[in-house]
Short mmCIF file of C-alpha atoms in Angstrom, two decimals:
data_model
loop_
_atom_site.label_atom_id
_atom_site.label_comp_id
_atom_site.label_asym_id
_atom_site.label_seq_id
_atom_site.Cartn_x
_atom_site.Cartn_y
_atom_site.Cartn_z
CA MET X 494 0.00 0.00 0.00
CA ALA X 495 2.89 2.35 0.70
CA ILE X 496 4.20 1.86 -2.83
CA LEU X 497 0.88 3.00 -4.30
CA PHE X 498 1.05 6.16 -2.21
CA GLN X 499 4.65 6.75 -3.28
CA LEU X 500 3.71 6.28 -6.94
CA PHE X 501 0.90 8.80 -6.50
CA VAL X 502 3.35 11.31 -4.98
CA VAL X 503 5.68 10.80 -7.97
CA TYR X 504 2.70 11.41 -10.27
CA LEU X 505 1.94 14.66 -8.48
CA LEU X 506 5.59 15.65 -8.73
CA LEU X 507 5.50 15.01 -12.47
CA LEU X 508 2.39 17.15 -12.84
CA LEU X 509 4.12 19.94 -10.95
CA LEU X 510 7.22 19.63 -13.14
CA SER X 511 5.13 19.71 -16.32
CA PHE X 512 3.85 23.16 -15.36
CA ALA X 513 7.02 24.50 -13.73
CA ALA X 514 9.54 23.43 -16.38
CA PRO X 515 7.79 22.25 -19.55
CA ALA X 516 11.01 22.21 -21.58
CA LEU X 517 12.68 19.87 -19.08
CA HIS X 518 9.62 17.68 -18.60
CA PRO X 519 10.62 14.84 -21.00
CA ILE X 520 14.05 14.32 -19.46
CA LEU X 521 12.79 14.65 -15.88
CA TYR X 522 9.91 12.31 -16.69
CA THR X 523 12.28 9.69 -18.06
CA ALA X 524 14.73 10.02 -15.17
CA LEU X 525 11.98 9.74 -12.57
CA PHE X 526 10.45 6.84 -14.47
CA LEU X 527 13.72 4.91 -14.40
CA LEU X 528 14.27 5.63 -10.71
CA VAL X 529 10.75 4.58 -9.79
CA THR X 530 10.99 1.49 -12.01
CA VAL X 531 14.18 0.35 -10.27
CA TYR X 532 12.61 1.08 -6.88
CA VAL X 533 9.47 -0.92 -7.67
CA LEU X 534 11.55 -3.70 -9.22
CA PHE X 535 13.64 -4.17 -6.09
CA THR X 536 10.88 -3.64 -3.52
CA VAL X 537 8.06 -5.60 -5.14
CA LEU X 538 9.11 -7.79 -8.05
CA VAL X 539 12.40 -9.22 -6.75
CA PRO X 540 10.89 -10.32 -3.41
CA PHE X 541 7.91 -11.79 -5.28
CA GLY X 542 10.24 -13.68 -7.63
CA SER X 543 12.33 -14.91 -4.69
CA THR X 544 9.22 -16.17 -2.94
CA LEU X 545 8.03 -17.86 -6.11
CA LEU X 546 11.42 -19.50 -6.59
CA ALA X 547 11.39 -20.67 -2.97
CA LEU X 548 8.01 -22.30 -3.57
CA THR X 549 9.29 -24.09 -6.67
CA ASP X 550 12.60 -25.02 -5.05
CA LYS X 551 11.39 -28.58 -4.53
CA LEU X 552 11.08 -29.19 -8.26
CA PRO X 553 13.96 -31.23 -9.66
CA SER X 554 14.46 -29.28 -12.86
CA PRO X 555 15.66 -25.71 -13.43
CA TYR X 556 12.66 -24.94 -15.61
CA ALA X 557 10.76 -23.11 -12.87
CA THR X 558 13.73 -20.80 -12.29
CA LEU X 559 14.02 -20.16 -16.01
CA LEU X 560 10.31 -19.41 -16.25
CA VAL X 561 10.44 -16.86 -13.40
CA VAL X 562 13.59 -15.20 -14.77
CA SER X 563 12.17 -15.16 -18.31
CA ALA X 564 8.90 -13.61 -17.13
CA GLY X 565 10.79 -10.97 -15.15
CA LEU X 566 13.02 -10.07 -18.07
CA TYR X 567 10.05 -9.91 -20.43
CA TYR X 568 8.19 -7.63 -18.01
CA VAL X 569 11.16 -5.27 -17.68
CA ALA X 570 11.60 -5.22 -21.46
CA ASP X 571 7.92 -4.49 -21.97
CA VAL X 572 7.91 -1.62 -19.46
CA LEU X 573 11.03 -0.01 -20.92
CA SER X 574 9.80 -0.55 -24.47
CA LEU X 575 6.51 1.16 -23.66
CA GLN X 576 8.46 4.04 -22.11
CA MET X 577 10.51 4.44 -25.28
CA LYS X 578 7.39 4.31 -27.46
CA ASP X 579 5.71 6.84 -25.17
CA GLU X 580 8.57 9.27 -25.70
CA GLY X 581 8.38 8.88 -29.47
CA TYR X 582 11.15 6.35 -29.99
CA GLY X 583 9.04 3.40 -31.07
CA ALA X 584 11.73 1.87 -33.26
CA TYR X 585 14.18 1.77 -30.36
CA GLY X 586 11.49 0.30 -28.13
CA GLN X 587 10.85 -2.47 -30.63
CA LEU X 588 14.58 -3.10 -30.99
CA PHE X 589 14.96 -3.28 -27.21
CA GLN X 590 12.08 -5.72 -26.93
CA THR X 591 13.47 -7.90 -29.72
CA SER X 592 16.92 -7.99 -28.15
CA MET X 593 15.43 -8.99 -24.79
CA LYS X 594 13.55 -11.84 -26.48
CA VAL X 595 16.85 -13.02 -27.95
CA VAL X 596 18.40 -12.87 -24.46
CA ILE X 597 15.53 -14.96 -23.08
CA MET X 598 15.93 -17.50 -25.89
CA THR X 599 19.67 -17.62 -25.16
CA LEU X 600 18.87 -18.56 -21.56
CA TRP X 601 16.69 -21.42 -22.80
CA LEU X 602 19.03 -22.54 -25.60
CA PRO X 603 20.93 -25.29 -23.66
CA TYR X 604 17.65 -26.90 -22.61
CA ILE X 605 16.16 -26.62 -26.09
CA THR X 606 19.32 -28.21 -27.50
CA GLN X 607 19.06 -31.04 -24.98
CA LEU X 608 15.41 -31.56 -25.92
CA ILE X 609 16.21 -31.67 -29.64
CA GLU X 610 19.01 -34.16 -29.06
CA THR X 611 16.70 -36.38 -27.01
CA ILE X 612 14.00 -36.29 -29.67
CA HIS X 613 16.59 -36.88 -32.37
CA ALA X 614 17.76 -40.07 -30.60
CA PHE X 615 14.23 -41.51 -30.83
CA ILE X 616 13.77 -40.81 -34.53
CA PRO X 617 15.32 -43.48 -36.78
CA TRP X 618 17.07 -41.88 -39.73
#
């Protein structure tokens, strides 16, 4: 609940800045957005991910960890991509999102390779 109040205070601060310094508003908006994003990431999402990983710690495979990390990375990429699109840099936002998808696929690549090799052993050529 405290985070919602803090986000509302940041919103009010942004409204004040938009009237006080309209020329500086885009850069201040982006700087505050990044600060608040990092704050929310480390106060809400990282503890949630740690709790989720602790719940799935009993699973024998690393797939649960990969799923949580992949979802977190995708969420961060989506938030930053929307920020870039909001500021008028849609092409950079799309490029950022595509590169993060490649990073996520790179995390999964050893397990996908192992799966393909297992399937390949069952198929008679």
